[in-house]
PDB file of C-alpha atoms in Angstrom:
ATOM      1  CA  MET A1332     -53.733 120.285 -55.853  1.00  0.00           C
ATOM      2  CA  THR A1333     -54.655 116.694 -56.609  1.00  0.00           C
ATOM      3  CA  VAL A1334     -57.791 115.447 -54.740  1.00  0.00           C
ATOM      4  CA  ARG A1335     -57.012 112.027 -53.168  1.00  0.00           C
ATOM      5  CA  VAL A1336     -59.953 109.641 -53.191  1.00  0.00           C
ATOM      6  CA  LEU A1337     -60.692 106.367 -51.370  1.00  0.00           C
ATOM      7  CA  VAL A1338     -63.351 104.154 -53.043  1.00  0.00           C
ATOM      8  CA  ALA A1339     -65.430 102.040 -50.650  1.00  0.00           C
ATOM      9  CA  ASP A1340     -67.851  99.543 -52.205  1.00  0.00           C
ATOM     10  CA  ASP A1341     -68.352  95.806 -51.741  1.00  0.00           C
ATOM     11  CA  GLN A1342     -68.718  95.148 -55.465  1.00  0.00           C
ATOM     12  CA  PRO A1343     -65.335  94.743 -57.158  1.00  0.00           C
ATOM     13  CA  LEU A1344     -66.658  95.701 -60.598  1.00  0.00           C
ATOM     14  CA  LEU A1345     -68.044  99.031 -59.234  1.00  0.00           C
ATOM     15  CA  ARG A1346     -64.866  99.778 -57.365  1.00  0.00           C
ATOM     16  CA  GLY A1347     -62.802  99.142 -60.470  1.00  0.00           C
ATOM     17  CA  SER A1348     -65.075 101.235 -62.614  1.00  0.00           C
ATOM     18  CA  PHE A1349     -65.073 104.155 -60.230  1.00  0.00           C
ATOM     19  CA  GLY A1350     -61.350 103.878 -59.737  1.00  0.00           C
ATOM     20  CA  LEU A1351     -60.653 103.938 -63.485  1.00  0.00           C
ATOM     21  CA  LEU A1352     -63.037 106.903 -64.025  1.00  0.00           C
ATOM     22  CA  ILE A1353     -61.420 108.915 -61.188  1.00  0.00           C
ATOM     23  CA  ASP A1354     -57.825 108.161 -62.134  1.00  0.00           C
ATOM     24  CA  THR A1355     -58.365 109.345 -65.677  1.00  0.00           C
ATOM     25  CA  ALA A1356     -59.860 112.651 -64.527  1.00  0.00           C
ATOM     26  CA  PRO A1357     -57.649 115.739 -64.143  1.00  0.00           C
ATOM     27  CA  GLY A1358     -56.814 116.665 -60.606  1.00  0.00           C
ATOM     28  CA  LEU A1359     -58.190 113.397 -59.085  1.00  0.00           C
ATOM     29  CA  GLU A1360     -56.387 110.339 -57.870  1.00  0.00           C
ATOM     30  CA  VAL A1361     -57.495 107.085 -56.283  1.00  0.00           C
ATOM     31  CA  VAL A1362     -55.239 106.301 -53.247  1.00  0.00           C
ATOM     32  CA  GLY A1363     -56.988 103.147 -51.979  1.00  0.00           C
ATOM     33  CA  GLU A1364     -59.984 100.838 -52.026  1.00  0.00           C
ATOM     34  CA  ALA A1365     -62.152  99.171 -49.371  1.00  0.00           C
ATOM     35  CA  GLU A1366     -64.653  96.408 -49.718  1.00  0.00           C
ATOM     36  CA  ASP A1367     -66.438  96.925 -46.413  1.00  0.00           C
ATOM     37  CA  GLY A1368     -67.028  99.600 -43.827  1.00  0.00           C
ATOM     38  CA  GLU A1369     -64.267  98.432 -41.449  1.00  0.00           C
ATOM     39  CA  GLN A1370     -61.713  98.537 -44.200  1.00  0.00           C
ATOM     40  CA  ALA A1371     -62.948 102.036 -45.216  1.00  0.00           C
ATOM     41  CA  VAL A1372     -62.437 103.337 -41.691  1.00  0.00           C
ATOM     42  CA  ALA A1373     -58.996 101.719 -41.399  1.00  0.00           C
ATOM     43  CA  ALA A1374     -57.871 102.854 -44.845  1.00  0.00           C
ATOM     44  CA  THR A1375     -59.035 106.452 -44.202  1.00  0.00           C
ATOM     45  CA  ALA A1376     -57.056 106.540 -40.993  1.00  0.00           C
ATOM     46  CA  ARG A1377     -53.979 105.195 -42.765  1.00  0.00           C
ATOM     47  CA  LEU A1378     -54.146 107.019 -46.102  1.00  0.00           C
ATOM     48  CA  ARG A1379     -55.866 110.297 -45.029  1.00  0.00           C
ATOM     49  CA  PRO A1380     -57.706 110.807 -48.380  1.00  0.00           C
ATOM     50  CA  ASP A1381     -59.476 114.070 -49.140  1.00  0.00           C
ATOM     51  CA  VAL A1382     -62.699 112.284 -50.116  1.00  0.00           C
ATOM     52  CA  VAL A1383     -64.185 108.826 -49.428  1.00  0.00           C
ATOM     53  CA  LEU A1384     -66.700 107.609 -52.016  1.00  0.00           C
ATOM     54  CA  MET A1385     -68.840 105.544 -49.737  1.00  0.00           C
ATOM     55  CA  ASP A1386     -71.403 102.840 -50.522  1.00  0.00           C
ATOM     56  CA  ILE A1387     -74.120 102.324 -47.890  1.00  0.00           C
ATOM     57  CA  ARG A1388     -74.787  98.620 -47.931  1.00  0.00           C
ATOM     58  CA  MET A1389     -71.546  96.806 -47.198  1.00  0.00           C
ATOM     59  CA  PRO A1390     -70.650  93.779 -45.069  1.00  0.00           C
ATOM     60  CA  MET A1391     -68.925  93.970 -41.663  1.00  0.00           C
ATOM     61  CA  LEU A1392     -69.872  97.565 -41.202  1.00  0.00           C
ATOM     62  CA  ASP A1393     -72.304  99.599 -43.237  1.00  0.00           C
ATOM     63  CA  GLY A1394     -71.525 102.931 -44.887  1.00  0.00           C
ATOM     64  CA  ILE A1395     -73.496 104.960 -42.333  1.00  0.00           C
ATOM     65  CA  GLU A1396     -71.550 103.757 -39.321  1.00  0.00           C
ATOM     66  CA  ALA A1397     -68.319 103.890 -41.293  1.00  0.00           C
ATOM     67  CA  THR A1398     -69.115 107.516 -42.099  1.00  0.00           C
ATOM     68  CA  ARG A1399     -69.861 108.282 -38.477  1.00  0.00           C
ATOM     69  CA  ARG A1400     -66.556 106.830 -37.359  1.00  0.00           C
ATOM     70  CA  ILE A1401     -64.577 108.636 -40.008  1.00  0.00           C
ATOM     71  CA  THR A1402     -66.114 112.061 -39.430  1.00  0.00           C
ATOM     72  CA  GLY A1403     -66.138 111.638 -35.650  1.00  0.00           C
ATOM     73  CA  ALA A1404     -62.484 110.750 -35.201  1.00  0.00           C
ATOM     74  CA  PRO A1405     -60.179 113.764 -34.814  1.00  0.00           C
ATOM     75  CA  GLU A1406     -57.537 112.266 -37.058  1.00  0.00           C
ATOM     76  CA  THR A1407     -59.908 111.685 -39.989  1.00  0.00           C
ATOM     77  CA  ALA A1408     -62.484 114.509 -39.369  1.00  0.00           C
ATOM     78  CA  ALA A1409     -61.098 116.530 -42.279  1.00  0.00           C
ATOM     79  CA  THR A1410     -61.893 113.758 -44.778  1.00  0.00           C
ATOM     80  CA  ARG A1411     -65.131 114.401 -46.648  1.00  0.00           C
ATOM     81  CA  VAL A1412     -67.530 111.534 -47.296  1.00  0.00           C
ATOM     82  CA  LEU A1413     -69.582 111.349 -50.452  1.00  0.00           C
ATOM     83  CA  VAL A1414     -72.247 108.691 -50.143  1.00  0.00           C
ATOM     84  CA  LEU A1415     -73.620 106.746 -53.144  1.00  0.00           C
ATOM     85  CA  THR A1416     -77.140 105.512 -53.004  1.00  0.00           C
ATOM     86  CA  THR A1417     -80.189 104.445 -54.972  1.00  0.00           C
ATOM     87  CA  PHE A1418     -83.751 105.697 -54.499  1.00  0.00           C
ATOM     88  CA  ASP A1419     -84.863 102.409 -53.009  1.00  0.00           C
ATOM     89  CA  LEU A1420     -82.479 103.196 -50.165  1.00  0.00           C
ATOM     90  CA  ASP A1421     -83.836 106.656 -49.325  1.00  0.00           C
ATOM     91  CA  GLU A1422     -84.259 105.723 -45.713  1.00  0.00           C
ATOM     92  CA  TYR A1423     -80.526 105.370 -45.386  1.00  0.00           C
ATOM     93  CA  VAL A1424     -79.583 108.813 -46.795  1.00  0.00           C
ATOM     94  CA  TYR A1425     -80.932 110.707 -43.806  1.00  0.00           C
ATOM     95  CA  GLY A1426     -78.803 108.564 -41.519  1.00  0.00           C
ATOM     96  CA  ALA A1427     -75.741 109.162 -43.673  1.00  0.00           C
ATOM     97  CA  LEU A1428     -76.137 112.952 -43.514  1.00  0.00           C
ATOM     98  CA  ARG A1429     -76.697 112.764 -39.789  1.00  0.00           C
ATOM     99  CA  ALA A1430     -73.499 110.758 -39.545  1.00  0.00           C
ATOM    100  CA  GLY A1431     -71.564 113.587 -41.152  1.00  0.00           C
ATOM    101  CA  ALA A1432     -71.564 112.832 -44.895  1.00  0.00           C
ATOM    102  CA  ALA A1433     -70.929 115.786 -47.075  1.00  0.00           C
ATOM    103  CA  GLY A1434     -73.544 114.771 -49.577  1.00  0.00           C
ATOM    104  CA  PHE A1435     -74.835 111.990 -51.746  1.00  0.00           C
ATOM    105  CA  LEU A1436     -75.227 110.918 -55.318  1.00  0.00           C
ATOM    106  CA  LEU A1437     -77.165 108.252 -57.096  1.00  0.00           C
ATOM    107  CA  LYS A1438     -75.315 105.292 -58.404  1.00  0.00           C
ATOM    108  CA  ASP A1439     -76.757 105.804 -61.884  1.00  0.00           C
ATOM    109  CA  THR A1440     -75.421 109.380 -61.976  1.00  0.00           C
ATOM    110  CA  SER A1441     -73.373 110.398 -65.013  1.00  0.00           C
ATOM    111  CA  PRO A1442     -69.565 110.238 -64.945  1.00  0.00           C
ATOM    112  CA  ALA A1443     -69.307 113.984 -65.240  1.00  0.00           C
ATOM    113  CA  VAL A1444     -71.622 114.600 -62.305  1.00  0.00           C
ATOM    114  CA  LEU A1445     -69.751 112.091 -60.133  1.00  0.00           C
ATOM    115  CA  LEU A1446     -66.399 113.731 -60.813  1.00  0.00           C
ATOM    116  CA  ASP A1447     -67.850 117.187 -60.177  1.00  0.00           C
ATOM    117  CA  GLY A1448     -69.385 115.890 -56.991  1.00  0.00           C
ATOM    118  CA  ILE A1449     -66.033 114.627 -55.751  1.00  0.00           C
ATOM    119  CA  ARG A1450     -64.449 118.018 -56.444  1.00  0.00           C
ATOM    120  CA  THR A1451     -67.356 119.884 -54.805  1.00  0.00           C
ATOM    121  CA  VAL A1452     -67.099 118.019 -51.498  1.00  0.00           C
ATOM    122  CA  ALA A1453     -63.306 118.210 -51.588  1.00  0.00           C
ATOM    123  CA  ALA A1454     -63.635 121.980 -51.828  1.00  0.00           C
ATOM    124  CA  GLY A1455     -65.634 122.001 -48.596  1.00  0.00           C
ATOM    125  CA  ASP A1456     -69.106 122.287 -49.964  1.00  0.00           C
ATOM    126  CA  ALA A1457     -72.022 119.864 -49.482  1.00  0.00           C
ATOM    127  CA  LEU A1458     -73.421 118.109 -52.518  1.00  0.00           C
ATOM    128  CA  LEU A1459     -77.157 118.515 -52.360  1.00  0.00           C
ATOM    129  CA  ALA A1460     -78.402 118.634 -55.943  1.00  0.00           C
ATOM    130  CA  PRO A1461     -81.796 120.361 -55.870  1.00  0.00           C
ATOM    131  CA  SER A1462     -83.624 117.771 -58.021  1.00  0.00           C
ATOM    132  CA  VAL A1463     -82.468 114.933 -55.883  1.00  0.00           C
ATOM    133  CA  THR A1464     -82.669 116.762 -52.564  1.00  0.00           C
ATOM    134  CA  ARG A1465     -86.323 117.582 -52.988  1.00  0.00           C
ATOM    135  CA  ARG A1466     -87.321 114.059 -53.754  1.00  0.00           C
ATOM    136  CA  LEU A1467     -85.309 112.583 -50.903  1.00  0.00           C
ATOM    137  CA  ILE A1468     -86.521 115.123 -48.324  1.00  0.00           C
ATOM    138  CA  ALA A1469     -90.108 114.370 -49.306  1.00  0.00           C
ATOM    139  CA  GLU A1470     -89.427 110.828 -48.188  1.00  0.00           C
ATOM    140  CA  PHE A1471     -87.616 111.842 -44.977  1.00  0.00           C
ATOM    141  CA  ALA A1472     -90.615 113.986 -44.037  1.00  0.00           C
ATOM    142  CA  ARG A1473     -92.728 110.816 -43.826  1.00  0.00           C
ATOM    143  CA  LEU A1474     -90.266 109.011 -41.554  1.00  0.00           C
ATOM    144  CA  PRO A1475     -89.904 109.364 -37.781  1.00  0.00           C
ATOM    145  CA  VAL A1476     -86.968 111.636 -37.005  1.00  0.00           C
ATOM    146  CA  PRO A1477     -84.591 110.395 -34.227  1.00  0.00           C
ATOM    147  CA  ARG A1478     -83.743 113.086 -31.786  1.00  0.00           C
ATOM    148  CA  PRO A1479     -79.912 113.590 -31.455  1.00  0.00           C
ATOM    149  CA  THR A1480     -78.153 112.943 -28.187  1.00  0.00           C
ATOM    150  CA  ALA A1481     -77.891 116.075 -26.015  1.00  0.00           C
ATOM    151  CA  GLY A1482     -74.828 118.149 -26.902  1.00  0.00           C
ATOM    152  CA  ARG A1483     -74.368 116.591 -30.341  1.00  0.00           C
ATOM    153  CA  GLY A1484     -75.619 117.486 -33.753  1.00  0.00           C
ATOM    154  CA  PRO A1485     -77.317 120.529 -35.231  1.00  0.00           C
ATOM    155  CA  ALA A1486     -80.303 120.452 -32.823  1.00  0.00           C
ATOM    156  CA  ALA A1487     -78.020 120.816 -29.823  1.00  0.00           C
ATOM    157  CA  ALA A1488     -77.318 124.474 -30.681  1.00  0.00           C
ATOM    158  CA  VAL A1489     -79.743 127.382 -30.745  1.00  0.00           C
ATOM    159  CA  GLY A1490     -83.415 126.979 -31.778  1.00  0.00           C
ATOM    160  CA  PRO A1491     -85.053 128.548 -34.777  1.00  0.00           C
ATOM    161  CA  GLU A1492     -86.526 131.253 -32.550  1.00  0.00           C
ATOM    162  CA  GLN A1493     -83.005 132.597 -31.905  1.00  0.00           C
ATOM    163  CA  LEU A1494     -82.318 133.015 -35.660  1.00  0.00           C
ATOM    164  CA  THR A1495     -83.062 136.345 -37.338  1.00  0.00           C
ATOM    165  CA  PRO A1496     -86.034 136.413 -39.776  1.00  0.00           C
ATOM    166  CA  ARG A1497     -83.622 136.585 -42.719  1.00  0.00           C
ATOM    167  CA  GLU A1498     -81.544 133.703 -41.385  1.00  0.00           C
ATOM    168  CA  ARG A1499     -84.751 131.571 -41.137  1.00  0.00           C
ATOM    169  CA  GLU A1500     -85.632 132.499 -44.754  1.00  0.00           C
ATOM    170  CA  VAL A1501     -82.145 131.449 -45.880  1.00  0.00           C
ATOM    171  CA  LEU A1502     -82.311 128.235 -43.957  1.00  0.00           C
ATOM    172  CA  VAL A1503     -85.651 127.263 -45.438  1.00  0.00           C
ATOM    173  CA  LEU A1504     -84.353 127.851 -48.937  1.00  0.00           C
ATOM    174  CA  VAL A1505     -81.162 125.807 -48.191  1.00  0.00           C
ATOM    175  CA  ALA A1506     -83.381 122.981 -47.010  1.00  0.00           C
ATOM    176  CA  ARG A1507     -85.390 123.125 -50.223  1.00  0.00           C
ATOM    177  CA  GLY A1508     -82.192 122.516 -52.224  1.00  0.00           C
ATOM    178  CA  LEU A1509     -81.513 126.029 -53.609  1.00  0.00           C
ATOM    179  CA  SER A1510     -77.887 126.990 -54.399  1.00  0.00           C
ATOM    180  CA  ASN A1511     -76.400 130.285 -53.084  1.00  0.00           C
ATOM    181  CA  GLY A1512     -77.027 131.932 -56.485  1.00  0.00           C
ATOM    182  CA  GLU A1513     -80.685 130.881 -56.481  1.00  0.00           C
ATOM    183  CA  ILE A1514     -81.172 132.037 -52.830  1.00  0.00           C
ATOM    184  CA  GLY A1515     -79.581 135.382 -53.723  1.00  0.00           C
ATOM    185  CA  ALA A1516     -81.955 135.850 -56.759  1.00  0.00           C
ATOM    186  CA  TYR A1517     -84.982 134.797 -54.699  1.00  0.00           C
ATOM    187  CA  LEU A1518     -84.268 137.134 -51.743  1.00  0.00           C
ATOM    188  CA  HIS A1519     -82.561 139.867 -53.899  1.00  0.00           C
ATOM    189  CA  LEU A1520     -79.322 139.494 -51.974  1.00  0.00           C
ATOM    190  CA  SER A1521     -75.721 139.589 -53.189  1.00  0.00           C
ATOM    191  CA  ALA A1522     -73.639 136.379 -53.277  1.00  0.00           C
ATOM    192  CA  GLY A1523     -71.508 137.635 -50.432  1.00  0.00           C
ATOM    193  CA  THR A1524     -74.509 138.407 -48.254  1.00  0.00           C
ATOM    194  CA  VAL A1525     -75.945 134.901 -48.822  1.00  0.00           C
ATOM    195  CA  LYS A1526     -72.584 133.451 -47.931  1.00  0.00           C
ATOM    196  CA  THR A1527     -72.434 135.492 -44.793  1.00  0.00           C
ATOM    197  CA  HIS A1528     -75.861 134.313 -43.718  1.00  0.00           C
ATOM    198  CA  ILE A1529     -75.028 130.674 -44.344  1.00  0.00           C
ATOM    199  CA  GLY A1530     -71.779 131.101 -42.305  1.00  0.00           C
ATOM    200  CA  ARG A1531     -73.800 132.441 -39.427  1.00  0.00           C
ATOM    201  CA  LEU A1532     -76.279 129.579 -39.716  1.00  0.00           C
ATOM    202  CA  LEU A1533     -73.476 127.025 -39.607  1.00  0.00           C
ATOM    203  CA  ALA A1534     -72.070 128.686 -36.451  1.00  0.00           C
ATOM    204  CA  LYS A1535     -75.448 129.138 -34.663  1.00  0.00           C
ATOM    205  CA  LEU A1536     -76.729 125.636 -35.447  1.00  0.00           C
ATOM    206  CA  ALA A1537     -73.401 123.959 -34.828  1.00  0.00           C
ATOM    207  CA  ALA A1538     -73.692 122.462 -38.249  1.00  0.00           C
ATOM    208  CA  ARG A1539     -70.753 120.834 -40.018  1.00  0.00           C
ATOM    209  CA  ASP A1540     -71.845 121.804 -43.499  1.00  0.00           C
ATOM    210  CA  ARG A1541     -74.813 122.570 -45.715  1.00  0.00           C
ATOM    211  CA  ALA A1542     -76.088 118.981 -45.461  1.00  0.00           C
ATOM    212  CA  GLN A1543     -76.559 119.348 -41.731  1.00  0.00           C
ATOM    213  CA  LEU A1544     -78.321 122.658 -42.270  1.00  0.00           C
ATOM    214  CA  VAL A1545     -80.983 120.753 -44.148  1.00  0.00           C
ATOM    215  CA  ILE A1546     -81.302 118.356 -41.237  1.00  0.00           C
ATOM    216  CA  ALA A1547     -81.568 121.207 -38.771  1.00  0.00           C
ATOM    217  CA  ALA A1548     -84.238 122.879 -40.802  1.00  0.00           C
ATOM    218  CA  TYR A1549     -86.395 119.704 -40.710  1.00  0.00           C
ATOM    219  CA  GLU A1550     -85.682 118.873 -37.109  1.00  0.00           C
ATOM    220  CA  SER A1551     -86.541 122.392 -36.002  1.00  0.00           C
ATOM    221  CA  GLY A1552     -89.841 122.348 -37.841  1.00  0.00           C
ATOM    222  CA  LEU A1553     -89.030 125.233 -40.088  1.00  0.00           C
ATOM    223  CA  VAL A1554     -89.716 123.044 -43.206  1.00  0.00           C
TER     224      VAL A1554
END
């Protein structure tokens, strides 16, 4: 299947560059562009792309709020949002993940990593590259963490005390940016067992994806 992508960025040159790169990649297709957050929300509702490549700083409506509206609306909830950021905007990444983004990449990432990232989030996984995740989370740990509204978000489900010891171990490793394979090797578990534990964590913590498991781990104090 072809992955349909919407590119949202307020810089025409970047939109064009991303669009050209994506359109020339096998299995990927740009179906629309947006130059601000409001256009991104409207275009997502109209075009129903599989993935939105979302800038954070945009006029009219920023990428965080646009992400929240896209992932929070029933008609566009299936669309995955991949946020692009730079390290001097670390404080925004936490907000983007809380808003429901499936992951993030740096704007200076290589073309191959960007294309793989789009395919990864389209497949339903979260894109949390270990090298990037650890650096960003180190910054998040220094910032005050807003508590979610009651009944919403990962912290609204069970607490860490209601997880099994093994589930807590897996959650900590997910929060540290380890892949399923790395978690299995570290804990001497099969790939299927790791996947089962992560599935249970998603259900127990009412998390949308792996990105929100990271948030849950930090908000619960496990990490």
